[in-house]
CSV table of N, CA and C in Angstrom, one decimal:
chain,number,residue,atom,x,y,z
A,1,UNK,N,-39.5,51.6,102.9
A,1,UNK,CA,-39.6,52.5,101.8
A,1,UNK,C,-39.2,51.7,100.5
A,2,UNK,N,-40.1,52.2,99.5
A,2,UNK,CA,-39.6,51.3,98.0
A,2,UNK,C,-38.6,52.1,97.0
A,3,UNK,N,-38.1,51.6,96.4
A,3,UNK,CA,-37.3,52.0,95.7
A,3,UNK,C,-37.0,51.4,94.2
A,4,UNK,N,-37.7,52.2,93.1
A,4,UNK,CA,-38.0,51.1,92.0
A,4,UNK,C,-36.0,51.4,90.7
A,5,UNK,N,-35.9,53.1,90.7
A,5,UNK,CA,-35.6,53.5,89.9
A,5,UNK,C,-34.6,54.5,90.8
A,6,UNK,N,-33.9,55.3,89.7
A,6,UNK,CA,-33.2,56.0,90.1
A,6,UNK,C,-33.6,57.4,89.6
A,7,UNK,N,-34.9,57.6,89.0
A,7,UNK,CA,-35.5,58.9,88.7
A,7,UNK,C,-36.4,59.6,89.8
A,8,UNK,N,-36.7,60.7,89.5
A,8,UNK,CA,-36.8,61.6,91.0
A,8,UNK,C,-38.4,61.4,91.5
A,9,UNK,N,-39.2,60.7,91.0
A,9,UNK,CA,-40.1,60.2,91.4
A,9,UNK,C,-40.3,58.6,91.6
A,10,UNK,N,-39.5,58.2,91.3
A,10,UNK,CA,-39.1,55.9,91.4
A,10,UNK,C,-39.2,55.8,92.9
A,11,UNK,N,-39.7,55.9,94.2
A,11,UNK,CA,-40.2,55.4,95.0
A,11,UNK,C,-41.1,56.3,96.1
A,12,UNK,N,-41.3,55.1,96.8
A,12,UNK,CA,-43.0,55.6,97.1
A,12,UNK,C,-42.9,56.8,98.1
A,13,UNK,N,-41.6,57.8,98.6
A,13,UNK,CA,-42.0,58.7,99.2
A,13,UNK,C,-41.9,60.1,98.1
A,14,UNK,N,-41.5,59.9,97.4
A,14,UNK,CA,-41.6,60.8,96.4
A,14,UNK,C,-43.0,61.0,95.4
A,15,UNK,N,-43.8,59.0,95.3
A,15,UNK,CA,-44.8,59.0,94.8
A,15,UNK,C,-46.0,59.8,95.8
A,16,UNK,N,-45.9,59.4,97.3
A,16,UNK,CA,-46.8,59.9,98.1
A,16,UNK,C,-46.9,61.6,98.0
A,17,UNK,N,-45.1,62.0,98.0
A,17,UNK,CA,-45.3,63.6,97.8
A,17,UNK,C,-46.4,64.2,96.5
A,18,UNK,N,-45.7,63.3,95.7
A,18,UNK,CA,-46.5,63.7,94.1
A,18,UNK,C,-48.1,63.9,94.4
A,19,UNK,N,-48.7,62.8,94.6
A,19,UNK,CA,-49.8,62.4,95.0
A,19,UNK,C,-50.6,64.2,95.9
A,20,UNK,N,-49.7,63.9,97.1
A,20,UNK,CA,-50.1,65.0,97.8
A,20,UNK,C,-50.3,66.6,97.3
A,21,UNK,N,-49.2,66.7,96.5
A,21,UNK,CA,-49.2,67.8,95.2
A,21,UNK,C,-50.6,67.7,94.3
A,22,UNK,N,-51.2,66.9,94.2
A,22,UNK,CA,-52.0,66.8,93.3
A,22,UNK,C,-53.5,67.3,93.3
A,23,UNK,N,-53.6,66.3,94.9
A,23,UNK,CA,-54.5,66.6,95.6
A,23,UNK,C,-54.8,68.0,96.4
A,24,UNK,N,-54.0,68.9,96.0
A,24,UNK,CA,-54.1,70.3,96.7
A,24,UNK,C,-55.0,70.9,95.6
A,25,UNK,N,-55.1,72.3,96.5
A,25,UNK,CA,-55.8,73.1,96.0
A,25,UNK,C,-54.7,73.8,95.1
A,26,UNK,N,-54.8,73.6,93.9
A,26,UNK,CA,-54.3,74.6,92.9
A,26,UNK,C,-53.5,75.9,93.3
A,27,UNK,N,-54.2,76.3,94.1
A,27,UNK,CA,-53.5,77.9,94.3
A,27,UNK,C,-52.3,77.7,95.4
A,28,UNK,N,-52.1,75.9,96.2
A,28,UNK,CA,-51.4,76.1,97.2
A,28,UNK,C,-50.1,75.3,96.6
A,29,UNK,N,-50.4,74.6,95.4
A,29,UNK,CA,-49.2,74.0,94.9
A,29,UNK,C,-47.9,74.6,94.7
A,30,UNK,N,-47.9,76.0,94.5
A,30,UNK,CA,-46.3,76.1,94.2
A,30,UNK,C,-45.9,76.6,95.6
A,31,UNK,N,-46.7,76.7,96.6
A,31,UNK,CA,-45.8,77.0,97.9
A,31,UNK,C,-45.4,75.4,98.5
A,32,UNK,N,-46.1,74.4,98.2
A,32,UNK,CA,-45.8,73.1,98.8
A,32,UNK,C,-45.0,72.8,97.9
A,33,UNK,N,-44.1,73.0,96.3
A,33,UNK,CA,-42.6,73.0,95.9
A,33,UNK,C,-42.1,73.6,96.5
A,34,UNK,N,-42.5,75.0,97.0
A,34,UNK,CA,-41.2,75.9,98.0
A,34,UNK,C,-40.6,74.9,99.1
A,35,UNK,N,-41.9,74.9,99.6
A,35,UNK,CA,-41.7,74.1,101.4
A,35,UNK,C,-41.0,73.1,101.1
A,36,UNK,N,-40.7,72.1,99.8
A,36,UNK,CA,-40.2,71.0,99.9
A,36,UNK,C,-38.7,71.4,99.7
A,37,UNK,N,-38.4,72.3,98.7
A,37,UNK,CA,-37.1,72.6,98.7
A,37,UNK,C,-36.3,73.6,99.5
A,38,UNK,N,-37.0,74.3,100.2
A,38,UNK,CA,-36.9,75.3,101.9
A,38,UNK,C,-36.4,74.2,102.5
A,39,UNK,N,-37.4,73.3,102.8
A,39,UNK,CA,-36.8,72.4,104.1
A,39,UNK,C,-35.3,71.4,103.8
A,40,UNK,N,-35.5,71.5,102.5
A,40,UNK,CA,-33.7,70.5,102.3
A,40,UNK,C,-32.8,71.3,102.0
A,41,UNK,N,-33.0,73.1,101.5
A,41,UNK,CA,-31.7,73.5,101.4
A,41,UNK,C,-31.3,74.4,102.3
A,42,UNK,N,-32.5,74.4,103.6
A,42,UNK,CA,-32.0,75.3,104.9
A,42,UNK,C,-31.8,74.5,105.9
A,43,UNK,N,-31.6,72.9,105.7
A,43,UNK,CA,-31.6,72.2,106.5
A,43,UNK,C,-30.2,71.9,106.8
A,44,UNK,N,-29.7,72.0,108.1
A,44,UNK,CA,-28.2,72.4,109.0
A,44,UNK,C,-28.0,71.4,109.1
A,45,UNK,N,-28.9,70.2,109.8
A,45,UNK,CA,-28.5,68.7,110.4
A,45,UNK,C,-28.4,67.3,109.3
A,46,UNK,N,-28.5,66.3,110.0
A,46,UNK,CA,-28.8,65.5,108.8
A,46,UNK,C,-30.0,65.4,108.2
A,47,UNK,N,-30.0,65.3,107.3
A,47,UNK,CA,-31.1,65.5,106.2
A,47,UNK,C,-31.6,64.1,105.8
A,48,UNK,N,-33.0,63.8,106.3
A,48,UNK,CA,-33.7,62.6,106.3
A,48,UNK,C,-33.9,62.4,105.1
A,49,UNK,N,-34.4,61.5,104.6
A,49,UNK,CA,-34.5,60.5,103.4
A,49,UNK,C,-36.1,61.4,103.0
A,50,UNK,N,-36.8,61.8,103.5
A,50,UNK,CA,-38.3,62.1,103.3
A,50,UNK,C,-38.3,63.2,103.0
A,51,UNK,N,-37.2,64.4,103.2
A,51,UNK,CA,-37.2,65.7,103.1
A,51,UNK,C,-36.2,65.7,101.8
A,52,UNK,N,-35.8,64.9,101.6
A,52,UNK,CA,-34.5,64.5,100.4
A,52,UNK,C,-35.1,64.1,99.2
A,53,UNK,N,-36.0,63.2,98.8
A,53,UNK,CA,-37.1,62.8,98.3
A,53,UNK,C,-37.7,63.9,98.1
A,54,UNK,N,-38.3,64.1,99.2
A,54,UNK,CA,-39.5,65.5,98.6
A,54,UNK,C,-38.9,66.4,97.6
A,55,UNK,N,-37.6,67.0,98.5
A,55,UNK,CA,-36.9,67.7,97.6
A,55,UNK,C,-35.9,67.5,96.0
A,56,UNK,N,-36.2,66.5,95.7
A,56,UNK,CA,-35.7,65.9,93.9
A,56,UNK,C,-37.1,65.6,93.6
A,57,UNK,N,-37.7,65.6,93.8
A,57,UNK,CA,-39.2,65.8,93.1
A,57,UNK,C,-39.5,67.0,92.9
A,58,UNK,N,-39.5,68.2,93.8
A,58,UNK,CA,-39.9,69.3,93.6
A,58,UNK,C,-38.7,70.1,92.8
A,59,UNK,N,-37.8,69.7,93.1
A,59,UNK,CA,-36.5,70.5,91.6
A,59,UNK,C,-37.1,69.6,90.3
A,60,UNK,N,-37.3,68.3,90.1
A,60,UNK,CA,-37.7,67.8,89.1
A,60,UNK,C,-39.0,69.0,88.2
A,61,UNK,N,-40.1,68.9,89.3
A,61,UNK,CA,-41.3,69.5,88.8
A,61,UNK,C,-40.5,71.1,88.7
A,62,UNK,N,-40.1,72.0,89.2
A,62,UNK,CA,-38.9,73.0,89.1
A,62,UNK,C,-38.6,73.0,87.7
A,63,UNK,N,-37.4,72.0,87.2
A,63,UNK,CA,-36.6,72.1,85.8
A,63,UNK,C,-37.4,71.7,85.0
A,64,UNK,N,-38.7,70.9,85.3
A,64,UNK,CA,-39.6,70.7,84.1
A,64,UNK,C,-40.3,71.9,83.3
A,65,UNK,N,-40.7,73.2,84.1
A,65,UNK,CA,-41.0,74.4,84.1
A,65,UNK,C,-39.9,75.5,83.4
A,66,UNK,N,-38.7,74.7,83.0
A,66,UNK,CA,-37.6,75.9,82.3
A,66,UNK,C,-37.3,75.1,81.0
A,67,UNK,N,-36.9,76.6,80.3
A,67,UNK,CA,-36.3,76.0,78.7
A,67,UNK,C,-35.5,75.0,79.2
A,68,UNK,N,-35.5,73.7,77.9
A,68,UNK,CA,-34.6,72.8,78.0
A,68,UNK,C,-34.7,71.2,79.2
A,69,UNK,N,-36.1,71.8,80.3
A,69,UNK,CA,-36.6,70.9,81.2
A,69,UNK,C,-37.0,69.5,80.5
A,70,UNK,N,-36.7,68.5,80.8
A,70,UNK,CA,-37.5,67.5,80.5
A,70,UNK,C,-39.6,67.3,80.8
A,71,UNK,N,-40.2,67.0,79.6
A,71,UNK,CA,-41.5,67.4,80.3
A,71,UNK,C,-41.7,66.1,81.6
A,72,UNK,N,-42.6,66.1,82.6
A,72,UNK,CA,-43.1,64.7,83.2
A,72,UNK,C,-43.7,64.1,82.6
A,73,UNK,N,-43.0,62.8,82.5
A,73,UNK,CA,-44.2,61.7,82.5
A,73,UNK,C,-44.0,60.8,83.3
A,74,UNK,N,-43.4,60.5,84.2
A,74,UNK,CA,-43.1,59.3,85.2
A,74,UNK,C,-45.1,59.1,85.6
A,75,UNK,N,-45.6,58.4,85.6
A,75,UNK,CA,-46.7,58.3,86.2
A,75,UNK,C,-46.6,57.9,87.4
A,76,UNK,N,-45.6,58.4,88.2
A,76,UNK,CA,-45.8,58.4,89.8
A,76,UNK,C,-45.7,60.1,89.7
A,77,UNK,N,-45.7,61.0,89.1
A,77,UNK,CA,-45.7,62.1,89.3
A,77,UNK,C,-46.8,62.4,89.4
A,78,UNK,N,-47.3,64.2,89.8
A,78,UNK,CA,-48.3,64.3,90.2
A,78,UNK,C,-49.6,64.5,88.5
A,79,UNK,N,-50.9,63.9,89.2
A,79,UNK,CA,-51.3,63.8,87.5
A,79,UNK,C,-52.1,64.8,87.0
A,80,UNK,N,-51.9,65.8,87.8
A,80,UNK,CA,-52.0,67.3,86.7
A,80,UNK,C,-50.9,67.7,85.8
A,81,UNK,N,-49.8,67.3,86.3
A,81,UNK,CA,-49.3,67.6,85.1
A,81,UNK,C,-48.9,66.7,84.1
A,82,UNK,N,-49.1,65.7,84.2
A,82,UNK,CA,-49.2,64.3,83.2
A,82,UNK,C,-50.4,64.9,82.2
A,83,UNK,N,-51.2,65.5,82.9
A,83,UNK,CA,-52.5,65.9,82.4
A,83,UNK,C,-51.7,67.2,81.4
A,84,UNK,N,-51.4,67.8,81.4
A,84,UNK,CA,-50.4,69.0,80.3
A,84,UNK,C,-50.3,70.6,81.7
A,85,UNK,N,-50.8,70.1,82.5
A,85,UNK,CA,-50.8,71.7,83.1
A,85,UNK,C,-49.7,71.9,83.8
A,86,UNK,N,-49.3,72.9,84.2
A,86,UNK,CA,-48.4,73.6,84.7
A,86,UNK,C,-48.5,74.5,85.9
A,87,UNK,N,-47.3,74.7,86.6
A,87,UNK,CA,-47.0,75.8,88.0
A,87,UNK,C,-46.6,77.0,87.1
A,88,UNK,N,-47.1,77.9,87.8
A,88,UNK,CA,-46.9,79.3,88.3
A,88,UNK,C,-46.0,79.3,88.7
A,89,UNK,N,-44.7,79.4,88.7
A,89,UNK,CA,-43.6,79.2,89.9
A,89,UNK,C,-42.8,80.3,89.8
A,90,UNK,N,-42.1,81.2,91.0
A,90,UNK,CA,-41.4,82.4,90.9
A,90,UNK,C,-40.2,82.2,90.7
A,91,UNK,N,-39.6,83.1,90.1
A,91,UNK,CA,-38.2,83.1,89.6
A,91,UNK,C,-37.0,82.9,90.2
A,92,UNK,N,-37.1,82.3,91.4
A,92,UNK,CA,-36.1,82.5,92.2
A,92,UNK,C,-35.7,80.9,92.7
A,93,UNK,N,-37.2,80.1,92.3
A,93,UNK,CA,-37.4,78.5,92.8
A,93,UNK,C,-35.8,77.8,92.0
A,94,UNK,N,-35.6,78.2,90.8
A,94,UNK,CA,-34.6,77.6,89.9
A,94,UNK,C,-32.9,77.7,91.2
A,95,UNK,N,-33.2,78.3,91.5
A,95,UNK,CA,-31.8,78.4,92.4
A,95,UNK,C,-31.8,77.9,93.6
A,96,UNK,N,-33.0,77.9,94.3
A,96,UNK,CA,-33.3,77.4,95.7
A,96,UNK,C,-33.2,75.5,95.2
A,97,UNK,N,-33.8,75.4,94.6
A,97,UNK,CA,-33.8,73.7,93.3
A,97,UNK,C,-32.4,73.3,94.1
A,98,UNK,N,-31.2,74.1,93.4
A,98,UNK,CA,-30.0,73.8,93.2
A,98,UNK,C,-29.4,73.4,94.6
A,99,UNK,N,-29.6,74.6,95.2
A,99,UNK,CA,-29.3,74.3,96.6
A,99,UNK,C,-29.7,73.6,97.4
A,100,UNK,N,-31.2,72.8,97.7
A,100,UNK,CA,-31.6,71.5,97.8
A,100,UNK,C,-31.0,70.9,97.3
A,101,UNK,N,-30.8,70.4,95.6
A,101,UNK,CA,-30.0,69.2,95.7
A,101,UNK,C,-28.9,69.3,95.6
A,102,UNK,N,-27.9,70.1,95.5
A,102,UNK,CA,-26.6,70.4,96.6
A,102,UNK,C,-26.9,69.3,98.0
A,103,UNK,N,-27.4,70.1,98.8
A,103,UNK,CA,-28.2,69.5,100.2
A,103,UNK,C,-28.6,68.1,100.1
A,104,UNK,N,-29.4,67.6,99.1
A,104,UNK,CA,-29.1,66.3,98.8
A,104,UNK,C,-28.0,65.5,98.8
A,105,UNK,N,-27.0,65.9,98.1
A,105,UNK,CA,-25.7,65.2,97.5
A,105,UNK,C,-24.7,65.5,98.9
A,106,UNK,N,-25.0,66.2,99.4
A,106,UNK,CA,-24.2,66.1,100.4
A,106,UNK,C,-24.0,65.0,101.6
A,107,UNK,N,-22.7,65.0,102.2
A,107,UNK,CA,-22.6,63.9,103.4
A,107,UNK,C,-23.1,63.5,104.1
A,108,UNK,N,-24.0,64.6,104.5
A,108,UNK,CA,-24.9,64.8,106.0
A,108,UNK,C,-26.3,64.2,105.5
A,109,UNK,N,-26.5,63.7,104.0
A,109,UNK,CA,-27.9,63.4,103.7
A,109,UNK,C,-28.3,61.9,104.0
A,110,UNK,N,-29.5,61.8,104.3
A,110,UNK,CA,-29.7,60.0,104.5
A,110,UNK,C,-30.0,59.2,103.0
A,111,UNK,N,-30.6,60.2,101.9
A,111,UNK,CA,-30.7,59.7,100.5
A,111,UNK,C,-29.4,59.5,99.7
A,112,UNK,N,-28.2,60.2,100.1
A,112,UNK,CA,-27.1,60.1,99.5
A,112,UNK,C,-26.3,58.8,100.6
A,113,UNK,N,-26.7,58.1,101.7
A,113,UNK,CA,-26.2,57.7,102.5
A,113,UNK,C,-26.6,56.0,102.0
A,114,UNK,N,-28.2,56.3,101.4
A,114,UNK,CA,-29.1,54.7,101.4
A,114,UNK,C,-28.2,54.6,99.9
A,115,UNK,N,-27.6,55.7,99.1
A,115,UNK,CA,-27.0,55.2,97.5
A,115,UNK,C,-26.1,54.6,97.8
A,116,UNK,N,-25.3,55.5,98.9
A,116,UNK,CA,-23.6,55.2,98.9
A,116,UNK,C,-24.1,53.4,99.4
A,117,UNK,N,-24.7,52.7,100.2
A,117,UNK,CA,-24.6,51.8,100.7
A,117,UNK,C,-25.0,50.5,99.2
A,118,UNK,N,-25.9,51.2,98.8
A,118,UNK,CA,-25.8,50.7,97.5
A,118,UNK,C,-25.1,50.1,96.5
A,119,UNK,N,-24.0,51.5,96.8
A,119,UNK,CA,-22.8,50.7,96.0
A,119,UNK,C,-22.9,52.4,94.8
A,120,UNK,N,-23.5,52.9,94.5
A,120,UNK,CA,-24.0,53.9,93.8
A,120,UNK,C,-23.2,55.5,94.3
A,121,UNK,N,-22.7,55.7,93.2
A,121,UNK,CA,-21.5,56.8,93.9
A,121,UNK,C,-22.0,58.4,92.8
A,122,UNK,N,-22.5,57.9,91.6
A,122,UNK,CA,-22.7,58.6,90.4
A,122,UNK,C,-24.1,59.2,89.8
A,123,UNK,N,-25.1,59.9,90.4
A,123,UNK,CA,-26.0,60.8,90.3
A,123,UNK,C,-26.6,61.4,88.7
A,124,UNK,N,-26.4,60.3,87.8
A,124,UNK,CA,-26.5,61.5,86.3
A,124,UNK,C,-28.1,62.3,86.4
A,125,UNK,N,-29.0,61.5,86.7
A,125,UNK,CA,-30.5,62.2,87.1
A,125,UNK,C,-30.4,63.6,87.9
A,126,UNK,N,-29.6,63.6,89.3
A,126,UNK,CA,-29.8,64.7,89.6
A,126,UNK,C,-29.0,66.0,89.1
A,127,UNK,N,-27.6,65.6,88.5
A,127,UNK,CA,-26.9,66.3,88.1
A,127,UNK,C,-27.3,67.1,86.7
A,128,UNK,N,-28.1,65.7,86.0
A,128,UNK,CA,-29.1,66.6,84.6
A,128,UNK,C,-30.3,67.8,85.0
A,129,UNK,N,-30.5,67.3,86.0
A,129,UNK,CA,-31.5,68.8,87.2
A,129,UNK,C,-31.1,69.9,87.4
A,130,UNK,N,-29.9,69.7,88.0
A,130,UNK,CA,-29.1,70.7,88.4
A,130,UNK,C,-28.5,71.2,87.0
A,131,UNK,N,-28.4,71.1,86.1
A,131,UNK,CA,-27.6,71.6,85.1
A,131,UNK,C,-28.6,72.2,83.8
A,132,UNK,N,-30.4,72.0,84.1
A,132,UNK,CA,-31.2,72.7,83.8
A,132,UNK,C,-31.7,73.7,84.6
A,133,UNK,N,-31.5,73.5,85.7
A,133,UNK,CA,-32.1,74.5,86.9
A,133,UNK,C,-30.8,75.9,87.4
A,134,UNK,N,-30.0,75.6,86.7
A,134,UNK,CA,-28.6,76.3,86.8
A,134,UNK,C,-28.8,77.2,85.5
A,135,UNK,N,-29.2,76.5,84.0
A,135,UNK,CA,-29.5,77.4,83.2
A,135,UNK,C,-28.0,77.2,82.2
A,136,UNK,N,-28.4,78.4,81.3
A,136,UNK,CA,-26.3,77.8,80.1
A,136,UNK,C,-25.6,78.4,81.4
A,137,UNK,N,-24.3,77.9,80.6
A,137,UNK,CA,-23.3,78.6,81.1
A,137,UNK,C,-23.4,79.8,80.6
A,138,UNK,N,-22.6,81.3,81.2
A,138,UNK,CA,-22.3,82.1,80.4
A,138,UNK,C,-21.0,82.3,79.7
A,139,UNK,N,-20.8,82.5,78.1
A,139,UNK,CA,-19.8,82.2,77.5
A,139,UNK,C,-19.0,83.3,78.1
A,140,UNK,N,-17.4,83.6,77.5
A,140,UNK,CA,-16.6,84.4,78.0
A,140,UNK,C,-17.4,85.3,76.5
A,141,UNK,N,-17.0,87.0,77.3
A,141,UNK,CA,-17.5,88.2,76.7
A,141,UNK,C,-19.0,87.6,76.5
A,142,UNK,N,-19.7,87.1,77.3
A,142,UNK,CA,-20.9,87.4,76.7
A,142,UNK,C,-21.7,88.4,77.5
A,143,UNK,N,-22.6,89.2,77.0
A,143,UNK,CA,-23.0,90.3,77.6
A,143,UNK,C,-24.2,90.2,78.2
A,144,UNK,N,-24.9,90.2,79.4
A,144,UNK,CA,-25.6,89.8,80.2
A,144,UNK,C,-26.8,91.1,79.7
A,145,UNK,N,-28.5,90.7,79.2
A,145,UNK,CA,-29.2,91.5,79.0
A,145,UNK,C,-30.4,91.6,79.8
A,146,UNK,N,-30.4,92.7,80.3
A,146,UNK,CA,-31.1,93.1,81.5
A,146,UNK,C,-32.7,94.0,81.2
C-alpha cells in the first residue's frame, strides 16, 4: 500500500476507492459513501486499513458537501467532483462521518496502528473533518430553530 500524504485521499486505497466512486452509476454514489462509512462505524472488531481509508475519504467527500467544507481538489479524488458536481447526500451521513472517524482513531484500527508506528500521534486532517461534519458548536442560551 502507498502512502504519499496525510490527506484523506494521499494513498492508493483511498485513490482506488475514489476512482471506484467515479466510475459508478450516478444514482449509486451516495449509497457507496454510506456503505463506506456503515462499514467503519458499525464495525466491532479490528478495523482494517481498507475499510479505514474508504471511510476518511467518504467523510471527506461528506464535509465537502456542508457549509464551511473544504471544496475537493486532491486529484486522487473522484473526478466528478473535481469536475464541480456534487452528491445528493441525506442528512443524517454528517453524523454517521463522525462515527467512522471516531472508528478510525480508535485502538482497534489498523490505519491508526500503521500512524502510531510511524511515529505520528496527531490527526489535524481528520480532526478538521470531524469538526465540519459535527457542524458549530451551540453557544450557551442559544435557541435551537426547528
Amino acid at each position: 500500500m502507498g502512502t504519499w500524504d496525510d490527506g484523506p485521499f494521499d494513498n492508493d486505497t483511498a485513490a482506488d476507492w475514489c476512482g471506484e466512486l467515479h466510475d459508478a452509476d450516478p444514482s449509486a454514489r451516495a449509497a457507496m459513501v454510506r456503505a463506506a462509512l456503515t462499514t467503519a462505524a458499525l464495525n466491532t472488531g479490528y478495523l482494517d486499513h481498507v475499510n479505514a481509508v474508504s471511510a476518511i475519504a467518504a467523510a471527506a467527500i461528506t464535509a465537502s458537501q456542508m457549509p464551511g467544507g473544504d471544496p475537493i481538489t486532491s486529484s486522487y479524488a473522484p473526478d466528478f467532483m473535481l469536475a464541480g458536481e456534487s452528491l445528493d447526500l441525506d442528512d443524517d451521513l454528517p453524523q454517521l462521518a463522525v462515527e467512522a472517524l471516531d472508528r478510525v482513531l480508535s485502538d482497534d484500527s489498523e490505519w491508526r496502528s500503521d500512524w502510531a508506528e510511524a511515529g505520528v500521534s496527531e490527526f489535524p486532517q481528520i480532526n478538521k473533518l470531524r469538526a465540519v461534519l459535527s457542524g458549530p458548536p451551540e453557544l450557551p442560551g442559544q435557541i435551537a430553530l426547528f
